[in-house]
Amino acid sequence: MFVFVCAGCDAELTAPLSQVTLPVHAHQQYGNGLQLPVLMEPGTFAVEPEPWGPPWRRWEGIDPDEAAARGVYAPVYALSDGAPGAIVIAPGDTRGAVLIPEKRGGACCGLDGSDGPNMACEACGLPVASRIDDCSLWQAVWLAPDAVRRRPVEGADAGPLSWAELMAEGKGVPPFEPITPWGSLSGASHRWSWSPRWVAAAGWALAHLLAASEGRTVAVPDGLAAEVFQRALDALLPAGPPARHAVLAGPGLSAPDVDADILLVPSHPQTGEVWTPADSAAWAYLVPLPFGVWLRLAFPEPQLPVPASNVMPDDVLRDDPPTPSVHDSFRIDHGVFKHTLARLPAIRSPWMREILECPTQHMHAGNF
């Protein structure tokens, strides 16, 4: 575990935190005028390996070789010239930092960090972080990597959970959740919709599915996986055989079918490690999914309630009404999809570049 301290005066700026992998929806902008929750779990932090935040440079002013050296292989709107390694935490885990009132940025309903750090160290006044809470953005505090240092905490926590421990914990991400317009009281005027985390995870995974397809039709398992991916895959890839078959694989599932070409597997929420089958050499492509989304795809039915007396045990579900379903078609997050696709070497293929550069028809068709 670590606490982050001010690089100027060594004052503590956070509670003790454990590192986890950066969520795929960290930079997601979801909908218009909607109120998104806090990005990070309390007591955790994640690191953005790429430069992020102002100043930004438009693609027209960037040499393609420079972009490729940064792991970007296709045109994007802009690249950051900020420092790499920004640290994101939950706002409630900040300590000893105050807002800079004049650094509001170009926000609509809150703060968006577009003017650079908008929080300063209370002890010395050094700008150290950006508080983000604008509508349609995930609420977070981003610590500036050149303004803070990490300090180990004595009695550090144990290592990351094993796959078996993660399965026993069973922290899946529900595919549906209530979304509240900005300014409404929580629950006062919400609407159930597809989870923003699912929409972002699908954008991340779809980019990898296209790379794995090698330009051939891809079929995913029936059910929720098909509802999430199949319509977009059918629209983006040419029709006709020979098709490639993608199946779910991972801890708690039986060995994948030998006829499968692509495995949809979980990534570890603490380390980012992608689950790999024992005979990994037999599989050409593993498509990663955030663990919580993968868990709901692989095991869609929750454990049934168990009769109990006295205090309700942790592993017993309450007999509450079921989560409402939604009837809207699933739309993949186009921003996450483009961001991921531009960073896959396979995007150099002409047919994949065409998908990246001509998105309008697919957006009109409701795939994104």
mmCIF file of C-alpha atoms in Angstrom:
data_model
loop_
_atom_site.group_PDB
_atom_site.id
_atom_site.type_symbol
_atom_site.label_atom_id
_atom_site.label_comp_id
_atom_site.label_asym_id
_atom_site.label_seq_id
_atom_site.Cartn_x
_atom_site.Cartn_y
_atom_site.Cartn_z
ATOM 1 C CA MET A 1 0.000 0.000 0.000
ATOM 2 C CA PHE A 2 1.021 3.591 -0.585
ATOM 3 C CA VAL A 3 0.132 7.129 0.349
ATOM 4 C CA PHE A 4 0.810 9.914 -2.132
ATOM 5 C CA VAL A 5 2.584 13.007 -0.866
ATOM 6 C CA CYS A 6 3.173 16.471 -2.285
ATOM 7 C CA ALA A 7 6.412 16.736 -4.246
ATOM 8 C CA GLY A 8 6.829 20.288 -2.959
ATOM 9 C CA CYS A 9 6.477 19.869 0.803
ATOM 10 C CA ASP A 10 5.955 16.144 1.489
ATOM 11 C CA ALA A 11 2.465 16.661 2.947
ATOM 12 C CA GLU A 12 0.198 13.608 2.678
ATOM 13 C CA LEU A 13 -2.456 13.984 -0.010
ATOM 14 C CA THR A 14 -4.235 10.610 0.122
ATOM 15 C CA ALA A 15 -5.378 7.842 2.393
ATOM 16 C CA PRO A 16 -3.420 4.555 2.158
ATOM 17 C CA LEU A 17 -4.184 3.008 -1.237
ATOM 18 C CA SER A 18 -3.677 -0.295 -3.069
ATOM 19 C CA GLN A 19 -2.929 -0.391 -6.786
ATOM 20 C CA VAL A 20 -5.398 -1.891 -9.265
ATOM 21 C CA THR A 21 -5.554 -1.848 -13.052
ATOM 22 C CA LEU A 22 -6.885 1.237 -14.836
ATOM 23 C CA PRO A 23 -10.594 0.730 -15.678
ATOM 24 C CA VAL A 24 -11.313 0.608 -19.404
ATOM 25 C CA HIS A 25 -13.991 3.277 -18.841
ATOM 26 C CA ALA A 26 -11.589 5.692 -17.110
ATOM 27 C CA HIS A 27 -11.871 8.360 -19.849
ATOM 28 C CA GLN A 28 -15.360 7.460 -21.027
ATOM 29 C CA GLN A 29 -17.876 10.201 -21.789
ATOM 30 C CA TYR A 30 -21.315 8.631 -21.492
ATOM 31 C CA GLY A 31 -24.485 10.183 -22.845
ATOM 32 C CA ASN A 32 -25.385 13.836 -22.379
ATOM 33 C CA GLY A 33 -26.101 15.536 -19.074
ATOM 34 C CA LEU A 34 -26.000 12.287 -17.089
ATOM 35 C CA GLN A 35 -24.699 11.770 -13.576
ATOM 36 C CA LEU A 36 -22.058 9.026 -13.418
ATOM 37 C CA PRO A 37 -20.761 7.534 -10.168
ATOM 38 C CA VAL A 38 -17.248 7.466 -8.737
ATOM 39 C CA LEU A 39 -14.714 5.751 -11.004
ATOM 40 C CA MET A 40 -12.479 4.070 -8.411
ATOM 41 C CA GLU A 41 -13.307 1.829 -5.475
ATOM 42 C CA PRO A 42 -12.411 3.415 -2.093
ATOM 43 C CA GLY A 43 -8.864 2.599 -1.024
ATOM 44 C CA THR A 44 -7.545 1.974 -4.548
ATOM 45 C CA PHE A 45 -5.557 3.825 -7.181
ATOM 46 C CA ALA A 46 -4.652 3.176 -10.816
ATOM 47 C CA VAL A 47 -2.034 4.612 -13.141
ATOM 48 C CA GLU A 48 -2.593 5.894 -16.682
ATOM 49 C CA PRO A 49 0.560 4.777 -18.547
ATOM 50 C CA GLU A 50 0.007 7.135 -21.475
ATOM 51 C CA PRO A 51 0.372 10.908 -21.350
ATOM 52 C CA TRP A 52 -3.066 12.340 -20.601
ATOM 53 C CA GLY A 53 -4.519 15.811 -20.132
ATOM 54 C CA PRO A 54 -3.473 19.257 -21.415
ATOM 55 C CA PRO A 55 -1.617 20.361 -23.433
ATOM 56 C CA TRP A 56 -3.010 18.483 -26.457
ATOM 57 C CA ARG A 57 -1.633 18.280 -29.994
ATOM 58 C CA ARG A 58 -3.859 17.686 -33.005
ATOM 59 C CA TRP A 59 -3.026 14.682 -35.183
ATOM 60 C CA GLU A 60 -2.082 16.934 -38.114
ATOM 61 C CA GLY A 61 0.940 18.153 -36.163
ATOM 62 C CA ILE A 62 2.217 14.705 -35.123
ATOM 63 C CA ASP A 63 4.692 12.612 -37.089
ATOM 64 C CA PRO A 64 3.303 9.075 -37.612
ATOM 65 C CA ASP A 65 6.617 7.564 -36.483
ATOM 66 C CA GLU A 66 6.406 9.525 -33.225
ATOM 67 C CA ALA A 67 2.839 8.308 -32.719
ATOM 68 C CA ALA A 68 3.848 4.700 -33.441
ATOM 69 C CA ALA A 69 6.647 4.979 -30.883
ATOM 70 C CA ARG A 70 3.939 5.921 -28.377
ATOM 71 C CA GLY A 71 1.868 2.885 -29.373
ATOM 72 C CA VAL A 72 -0.653 4.727 -31.571
ATOM 73 C CA TYR A 73 -0.827 3.242 -35.074
ATOM 74 C CA ALA A 74 -3.708 5.133 -36.703
ATOM 75 C CA PRO A 75 -4.973 8.729 -36.778
ATOM 76 C CA VAL A 76 -6.678 10.018 -33.647
ATOM 77 C CA TYR A 77 -8.124 13.451 -32.948
ATOM 78 C CA ALA A 78 -5.265 14.517 -30.665
ATOM 79 C CA LEU A 79 -2.493 13.213 -28.419
ATOM 80 C CA SER A 80 -1.565 14.588 -25.028
ATOM 81 C CA ASP A 81 1.782 16.218 -24.390
ATOM 82 C CA GLY A 82 1.217 15.953 -20.661
ATOM 83 C CA ALA A 83 3.329 13.790 -18.376
ATOM 84 C CA PRO A 84 2.637 10.028 -18.427
ATOM 85 C CA GLY A 85 1.740 8.215 -15.237
ATOM 86 C CA ALA A 86 -1.246 10.198 -13.911
ATOM 87 C CA ILE A 87 -2.735 8.544 -10.810
ATOM 88 C CA VAL A 88 -6.507 8.270 -10.421
ATOM 89 C CA ILE A 89 -8.220 7.865 -7.041
ATOM 90 C CA ALA A 90 -11.689 8.192 -5.551
ATOM 91 C CA PRO A 91 -12.448 11.782 -4.447
ATOM 92 C CA GLY A 92 -13.130 10.564 -0.906
ATOM 93 C CA ASP A 93 -9.534 9.309 -0.611
ATOM 94 C CA THR A 94 -7.985 12.785 -0.961
ATOM 95 C CA ARG A 95 -6.383 14.468 2.049
ATOM 96 C CA GLY A 96 -4.917 17.949 2.499
ATOM 97 C CA ALA A 97 -5.886 19.306 -0.940
ATOM 98 C CA VAL A 98 -8.206 22.215 -1.772
ATOM 99 C CA LEU A 99 -9.938 23.345 -4.949
ATOM 100 C CA ILE A 100 -8.536 26.212 -7.021
ATOM 101 C CA PRO A 101 -11.758 28.196 -7.771
ATOM 102 C CA GLU A 102 -10.550 29.882 -10.964
ATOM 103 C CA LYS A 103 -9.615 26.512 -12.537
ATOM 104 C CA ARG A 104 -13.143 25.505 -13.497
ATOM 105 C CA GLY A 105 -12.269 24.539 -17.074
ATOM 106 C CA GLY A 106 -14.801 24.270 -19.879
ATOM 107 C CA ALA A 107 -17.242 22.215 -17.830
ATOM 108 C CA CYS A 108 -20.998 22.159 -18.245
ATOM 109 C CA CYS A 109 -22.250 21.178 -14.794
ATOM 110 C CA GLY A 110 -19.092 20.668 -12.743
ATOM 111 C CA LEU A 111 -15.328 20.366 -13.166
ATOM 112 C CA ASP A 112 -13.634 18.686 -16.126
ATOM 113 C CA GLY A 113 -9.910 19.403 -15.611
ATOM 114 C CA SER A 114 -9.438 20.945 -19.053
ATOM 115 C CA ASP A 115 -7.505 23.897 -17.554
ATOM 116 C CA GLY A 116 -4.973 21.617 -15.889
ATOM 117 C CA PRO A 117 -4.790 20.819 -12.155
ATOM 118 C CA ASN A 118 -7.658 22.400 -10.221
ATOM 119 C CA MET A 119 -6.638 21.201 -6.734
ATOM 120 C CA ALA A 120 -3.677 22.472 -4.720
ATOM 121 C CA CYS A 121 -1.748 21.157 -1.742
ATOM 122 C CA GLU A 122 -3.250 22.865 1.300
ATOM 123 C CA ALA A 123 0.157 23.108 2.976
ATOM 124 C CA CYS A 124 2.243 24.740 0.219
ATOM 125 C CA GLY A 125 -0.160 25.697 -2.593
ATOM 126 C CA LEU A 126 1.415 23.515 -5.293
ATOM 127 C CA PRO A 127 -1.177 22.420 -7.917
ATOM 128 C CA VAL A 128 -1.310 18.645 -7.458
ATOM 129 C CA ALA A 129 -4.502 17.171 -8.927
ATOM 130 C CA SER A 130 -7.573 17.530 -11.120
ATOM 131 C CA ARG A 131 -11.022 16.916 -9.675
ATOM 132 C CA ILE A 132 -13.439 15.618 -12.314
ATOM 133 C CA ASP A 133 -17.185 15.688 -11.632
ATOM 134 C CA ASP A 134 -18.802 17.137 -14.757
ATOM 135 C CA CYS A 135 -21.925 15.597 -16.249
ATOM 136 C CA SER A 136 -21.408 12.439 -18.326
ATOM 137 C CA LEU A 137 -17.909 11.937 -16.847
ATOM 138 C CA TRP A 138 -16.817 9.498 -14.151
ATOM 139 C CA GLN A 139 -16.153 11.253 -10.839
ATOM 140 C CA ALA A 140 -12.478 11.030 -9.935
ATOM 141 C CA VAL A 141 -9.375 12.858 -8.749
ATOM 142 C CA TRP A 142 -6.343 12.613 -11.049
ATOM 143 C CA LEU A 143 -3.035 13.266 -9.264
ATOM 144 C CA ALA A 144 -0.450 14.990 -11.461
ATOM 145 C CA PRO A 145 2.508 12.566 -11.765
ATOM 146 C CA ASP A 146 5.127 15.341 -11.619
ATOM 147 C CA ALA A 147 3.549 16.931 -8.505
ATOM 148 C CA VAL A 148 3.266 13.898 -6.203
ATOM 149 C CA ARG A 149 5.383 11.019 -4.941
ATOM 150 C CA ARG A 150 4.278 7.661 -3.595
ATOM 151 C CA ARG A 151 5.405 6.559 -0.137
ATOM 152 C CA PRO A 152 5.116 2.898 0.947
ATOM 153 C CA VAL A 153 2.966 2.191 3.992
ATOM 154 C CA GLU A 154 4.445 -0.123 6.604
ATOM 155 C CA GLY A 155 2.666 -3.436 6.911
ATOM 156 C CA ALA A 156 1.792 -3.522 3.227
ATOM 157 C CA ASP A 157 -1.263 -5.455 2.128
ATOM 158 C CA ALA A 158 -1.121 -8.979 0.760
ATOM 159 C CA GLY A 159 -0.527 -9.709 -2.897
ATOM 160 C CA PRO A 160 -3.261 -9.795 -5.534
ATOM 161 C CA LEU A 161 -6.111 -12.270 -5.249
ATOM 162 C CA SER A 162 -5.837 -15.541 -7.129
ATOM 163 C CA TRP A 163 -8.348 -16.388 -9.856
ATOM 164 C CA ALA A 164 -10.010 -18.809 -7.425
ATOM 165 C CA GLU A 165 -10.337 -16.070 -4.800
ATOM 166 C CA LEU A 166 -11.793 -13.684 -7.369
ATOM 167 C CA MET A 167 -14.376 -16.305 -8.365
ATOM 168 C CA ALA A 168 -15.275 -16.902 -4.712
ATOM 169 C CA GLU A 169 -15.693 -13.157 -4.203
ATOM 170 C CA GLY A 170 -18.043 -13.108 -7.190
ATOM 171 C CA LYS A 171 -18.012 -9.358 -7.853
ATOM 172 C CA GLY A 172 -19.768 -9.185 -11.191
ATOM 173 C CA VAL A 173 -20.900 -5.991 -12.901
ATOM 174 C CA PRO A 174 -24.673 -5.998 -13.572
ATOM 175 C CA PRO A 175 -25.456 -5.298 -17.236
ATOM 176 C CA PHE A 176 -28.186 -2.792 -16.298
ATOM 177 C CA GLU A 177 -28.198 0.075 -13.821
ATOM 178 C CA PRO A 178 -30.174 3.249 -13.086
ATOM 179 C CA ILE A 179 -28.749 6.410 -14.668
ATOM 180 C CA THR A 180 -29.758 9.785 -13.208
ATOM 181 C CA PRO A 181 -29.769 13.125 -15.077
ATOM 182 C CA TRP A 182 -27.429 15.739 -13.652
ATOM 183 C CA GLY A 183 -29.026 17.806 -10.903
ATOM 184 C CA SER A 184 -31.690 15.232 -9.977
ATOM 185 C CA LEU A 185 -31.848 13.711 -6.537
ATOM 186 C CA SER A 186 -30.524 10.171 -6.536
ATOM 187 C CA GLY A 187 -33.361 7.856 -7.494
ATOM 188 C CA ALA A 188 -35.800 10.727 -8.070
ATOM 189 C CA SER A 189 -35.798 10.639 -11.868
ATOM 190 C CA HIS A 190 -33.554 7.795 -12.925
ATOM 191 C CA ARG A 191 -33.929 5.530 -15.920
ATOM 192 C CA TRP A 192 -32.665 1.965 -16.123
ATOM 193 C CA SER A 193 -30.278 1.469 -19.023
ATOM 194 C CA TRP A 194 -27.311 -0.611 -20.125
ATOM 195 C CA SER A 195 -24.421 -0.110 -17.727
ATOM 196 C CA PRO A 196 -21.823 2.426 -18.936
ATOM 197 C CA ARG A 197 -19.162 -0.043 -17.775
ATOM 198 C CA TRP A 198 -20.577 -2.710 -20.083
ATOM 199 C CA VAL A 199 -20.772 -0.278 -22.976
ATOM 200 C CA ALA A 200 -17.112 0.669 -22.486
ATOM 201 C CA ALA A 201 -15.943 -2.924 -21.951
ATOM 202 C CA ALA A 202 -17.668 -3.918 -25.199
ATOM 203 C CA GLY A 203 -15.809 -1.185 -27.084
ATOM 204 C CA TRP A 204 -12.503 -2.458 -25.723
ATOM 205 C CA ALA A 205 -13.283 -6.097 -26.513
ATOM 206 C CA LEU A 206 -14.802 -5.403 -29.951
ATOM 207 C CA ALA A 207 -11.538 -3.834 -31.125
ATOM 208 C CA HIS A 208 -9.692 -7.015 -30.101
ATOM 209 C CA LEU A 209 -12.363 -9.203 -31.708
ATOM 210 C CA LEU A 210 -11.889 -7.406 -35.027
ATOM 211 C CA ALA A 211 -8.133 -7.863 -34.831
ATOM 212 C CA ALA A 212 -8.656 -11.551 -34.058
ATOM 213 C CA SER A 213 -11.101 -11.976 -36.944
ATOM 214 C CA GLU A 214 -8.467 -11.371 -39.625
ATOM 215 C CA GLY A 215 -11.293 -10.004 -41.742
ATOM 216 C CA ARG A 216 -13.547 -13.071 -41.443
ATOM 217 C CA THR A 217 -17.009 -13.409 -39.932
ATOM 218 C CA VAL A 218 -16.993 -13.975 -36.166
ATOM 219 C CA ALA A 219 -19.741 -15.802 -34.247
ATOM 220 C CA VAL A 220 -20.026 -15.348 -30.473
ATOM 221 C CA PRO A 221 -22.068 -17.510 -28.043
ATOM 222 C CA ASP A 222 -25.847 -17.093 -27.981
ATOM 223 C CA GLY A 223 -27.427 -15.113 -25.165
ATOM 224 C CA LEU A 224 -26.026 -11.998 -23.570
ATOM 225 C CA ALA A 225 -22.713 -12.170 -25.476
ATOM 226 C CA ALA A 226 -24.577 -12.203 -28.783
ATOM 227 C CA GLU A 227 -26.762 -9.286 -27.671
ATOM 228 C CA VAL A 228 -23.652 -7.281 -26.883
ATOM 229 C CA PHE A 229 -21.380 -8.156 -29.829
ATOM 230 C CA GLN A 230 -23.053 -9.996 -32.694
ATOM 231 C CA ARG A 231 -24.895 -7.111 -34.350
ATOM 232 C CA ALA A 232 -21.764 -4.966 -34.505
ATOM 233 C CA LEU A 233 -19.607 -7.881 -35.706
ATOM 234 C CA ASP A 234 -22.078 -8.674 -38.483
ATOM 235 C CA ALA A 235 -22.088 -5.030 -39.581
ATOM 236 C CA LEU A 236 -18.308 -4.548 -39.496
ATOM 237 C CA LEU A 237 -17.149 -7.849 -40.992
ATOM 238 C CA PRO A 238 -17.941 -9.400 -44.396
ATOM 239 C CA ALA A 239 -20.684 -12.012 -44.507
ATOM 240 C CA GLY A 240 -20.111 -15.624 -45.431
ATOM 241 C CA PRO A 241 -17.907 -18.567 -44.440
ATOM 242 C CA PRO A 242 -15.469 -19.507 -43.226
ATOM 243 C CA ALA A 243 -16.493 -18.016 -39.892
ATOM 244 C CA ARG A 244 -14.328 -17.791 -36.804
ATOM 245 C CA HIS A 245 -15.905 -18.909 -33.532
ATOM 246 C CA ALA A 246 -15.395 -17.060 -30.255
ATOM 247 C CA VAL A 247 -16.241 -18.758 -26.949
ATOM 248 C CA LEU A 248 -16.089 -17.780 -23.302
ATOM 249 C CA ALA A 249 -13.183 -19.281 -21.373
ATOM 250 C CA GLY A 250 -11.694 -18.732 -17.957
ATOM 251 C CA PRO A 251 -11.678 -19.891 -14.330
ATOM 252 C CA GLY A 252 -14.655 -22.048 -13.382
ATOM 253 C CA LEU A 253 -15.462 -22.995 -16.986
ATOM 254 C CA SER A 254 -14.745 -26.288 -18.673
ATOM 255 C CA ALA A 255 -11.968 -26.475 -21.253
ATOM 256 C CA PRO A 256 -12.925 -24.580 -24.419
ATOM 257 C CA ASP A 257 -14.086 -26.433 -27.505
ATOM 258 C CA VAL A 258 -11.238 -27.399 -29.802
ATOM 259 C CA ASP A 259 -13.155 -25.882 -32.717
ATOM 260 C CA ALA A 260 -13.047 -22.407 -31.140
ATOM 261 C CA ASP A 261 -10.733 -19.878 -32.779
ATOM 262 C CA ILE A 262 -11.007 -17.005 -30.276
ATOM 263 C CA LEU A 263 -11.348 -17.075 -26.484
ATOM 264 C CA LEU A 264 -13.188 -14.347 -24.548
ATOM 265 C CA VAL A 265 -11.278 -14.329 -21.259
ATOM 266 C CA PRO A 266 -11.140 -12.184 -18.098
ATOM 267 C CA SER A 267 -8.437 -9.702 -17.202
ATOM 268 C CA HIS A 268 -7.396 -9.514 -13.561
ATOM 269 C CA PRO A 269 -8.816 -6.387 -11.858
ATOM 270 C CA GLN A 270 -5.727 -5.865 -9.704
ATOM 271 C CA THR A 271 -2.876 -6.733 -12.054
ATOM 272 C CA GLY A 272 -4.333 -6.496 -15.561
ATOM 273 C CA GLU A 273 -3.082 -10.043 -16.257
ATOM 274 C CA VAL A 274 -5.136 -11.787 -18.942
ATOM 275 C CA TRP A 275 -6.292 -15.286 -17.976
ATOM 276 C CA THR A 276 -4.498 -17.871 -20.102
ATOM 277 C CA PRO A 277 -5.501 -21.527 -20.622
ATOM 278 C CA ALA A 278 -3.022 -24.266 -19.781
ATOM 279 C CA ASP A 279 -2.494 -25.083 -23.452
ATOM 280 C CA SER A 280 -2.199 -21.438 -24.488
ATOM 281 C CA ALA A 281 -0.110 -22.298 -27.556
ATOM 282 C CA ALA A 282 -3.203 -23.872 -29.158
ATOM 283 C CA TRP A 283 -5.104 -20.590 -29.230
ATOM 284 C CA ALA A 284 -4.327 -17.864 -31.731
ATOM 285 C CA TYR A 285 -6.084 -15.016 -29.945
ATOM 286 C CA LEU A 286 -7.322 -14.173 -26.463
ATOM 287 C CA VAL A 287 -9.825 -11.305 -26.251
ATOM 288 C CA PRO A 288 -9.761 -9.656 -22.800
ATOM 289 C CA LEU A 289 -12.812 -8.509 -20.868
ATOM 290 C CA PRO A 290 -12.905 -6.747 -17.476
ATOM 291 C CA PHE A 291 -13.381 -9.438 -14.859
ATOM 292 C CA GLY A 292 -16.738 -8.161 -13.578
ATOM 293 C CA VAL A 293 -18.262 -8.068 -17.073
ATOM 294 C CA TRP A 294 -16.769 -11.438 -18.036
ATOM 295 C CA LEU A 295 -18.179 -12.990 -14.857
ATOM 296 C CA ARG A 296 -21.739 -11.945 -15.745
ATOM 297 C CA LEU A 297 -21.301 -13.212 -19.307
ATOM 298 C CA ALA A 298 -19.874 -16.554 -18.205
ATOM 299 C CA PHE A 299 -22.272 -17.053 -15.263
ATOM 300 C CA PRO A 300 -25.388 -15.003 -16.054
ATOM 301 C CA GLU A 301 -27.695 -16.468 -13.418
ATOM 302 C CA PRO A 302 -27.078 -15.324 -9.830
ATOM 303 C CA GLN A 303 -26.953 -17.822 -7.004
ATOM 304 C CA LEU A 304 -30.449 -18.542 -5.697
ATOM 305 C CA PRO A 305 -31.402 -17.222 -2.225
ATOM 306 C CA VAL A 306 -30.920 -19.657 0.652
ATOM 307 C CA PRO A 307 -33.295 -19.680 3.669
ATOM 308 C CA ALA A 308 -31.580 -18.303 6.763
ATOM 309 C CA SER A 309 -32.403 -17.046 10.253
ATOM 310 C CA ASN A 310 -30.836 -14.378 12.484
ATOM 311 C CA VAL A 311 -28.292 -12.100 10.728
ATOM 312 C CA MET A 312 -28.209 -12.438 6.943
ATOM 313 C CA PRO A 313 -24.902 -14.139 5.936
ATOM 314 C CA ASP A 314 -22.678 -12.383 3.390
ATOM 315 C CA ASP A 315 -23.115 -15.121 0.795
ATOM 316 C CA VAL A 316 -26.942 -15.145 0.902
ATOM 317 C CA LEU A 317 -28.932 -12.992 -1.502
ATOM 318 C CA ARG A 318 -31.818 -10.903 -0.201
ATOM 319 C CA ASP A 319 -35.240 -11.725 -1.586
ATOM 320 C CA ASP A 320 -35.519 -8.335 -3.298
ATOM 321 C CA PRO A 321 -37.298 -7.633 -6.593
ATOM 322 C CA PRO A 322 -35.159 -8.584 -9.629
ATOM 323 C CA THR A 323 -33.162 -5.950 -11.454
ATOM 324 C CA PRO A 324 -35.306 -4.445 -14.235
ATOM 325 C CA SER A 325 -34.376 -5.319 -17.796
ATOM 326 C CA VAL A 326 -34.098 -2.709 -20.523
ATOM 327 C CA HIS A 327 -35.455 -2.946 -24.033
ATOM 328 C CA ASP A 328 -33.018 -0.594 -25.778
ATOM 329 C CA SER A 329 -30.603 -2.171 -28.239
ATOM 330 C CA PHE A 330 -27.060 -2.421 -26.932
ATOM 331 C CA ARG A 331 -24.793 0.343 -28.282
ATOM 332 C CA ILE A 332 -21.030 -0.090 -27.996
ATOM 333 C CA ASP A 333 -19.024 2.898 -26.770
ATOM 334 C CA HIS A 334 -17.501 4.337 -29.926
ATOM 335 C CA GLY A 335 -14.896 6.444 -28.085
ATOM 336 C CA VAL A 336 -13.454 3.453 -26.211
ATOM 337 C CA PHE A 337 -13.619 1.373 -29.397
ATOM 338 C CA LYS A 338 -11.662 3.951 -31.435
ATOM 339 C CA HIS A 339 -9.138 4.531 -28.647
ATOM 340 C CA THR A 340 -8.427 0.793 -28.381
ATOM 341 C CA LEU A 341 -8.418 0.094 -32.108
ATOM 342 C CA ALA A 342 -5.882 2.858 -32.831
ATOM 343 C CA ARG A 343 -3.485 1.211 -30.359
ATOM 344 C CA LEU A 344 -3.559 -2.277 -31.887
ATOM 345 C CA PRO A 345 -0.840 -2.973 -34.486
ATOM 346 C CA ALA A 346 -3.450 -4.796 -36.596
ATOM 347 C CA ILE A 347 -5.039 -1.419 -37.397
ATOM 348 C CA ARG A 348 -2.395 -1.035 -40.106
ATOM 349 C CA SER A 349 -4.474 -3.429 -42.246
ATOM 350 C CA PRO A 350 -6.426 -1.424 -44.873
ATOM 351 C CA TRP A 351 -9.783 -3.060 -44.060
ATOM 352 C CA MET A 352 -9.416 -2.174 -40.375
ATOM 353 C CA ARG A 353 -8.348 1.386 -41.157
ATOM 354 C CA GLU A 354 -11.532 1.769 -43.179
ATOM 355 C CA ILE A 355 -13.620 0.806 -40.136
ATOM 356 C CA LEU A 356 -11.805 3.359 -37.999
ATOM 357 C CA GLU A 357 -12.047 6.162 -40.528
ATOM 358 C CA CYS A 358 -15.666 5.616 -41.705
ATOM 359 C CA PRO A 359 -17.766 5.219 -38.554
ATOM 360 C CA THR A 360 -20.824 7.258 -39.585
ATOM 361 C CA GLN A 361 -22.807 4.478 -41.240
ATOM 362 C CA HIS A 362 -22.361 2.201 -38.230
ATOM 363 C CA MET A 363 -23.356 4.927 -35.770
ATOM 364 C CA HIS A 364 -26.507 5.613 -37.793
ATOM 365 C CA ALA A 365 -27.270 1.887 -37.774
ATOM 366 C CA GLY A 366 -27.219 1.905 -33.969
ATOM 367 C CA ASN A 367 -24.121 -0.227 -33.426
ATOM 368 C CA PHE A 368 -22.407 2.573 -31.484
#
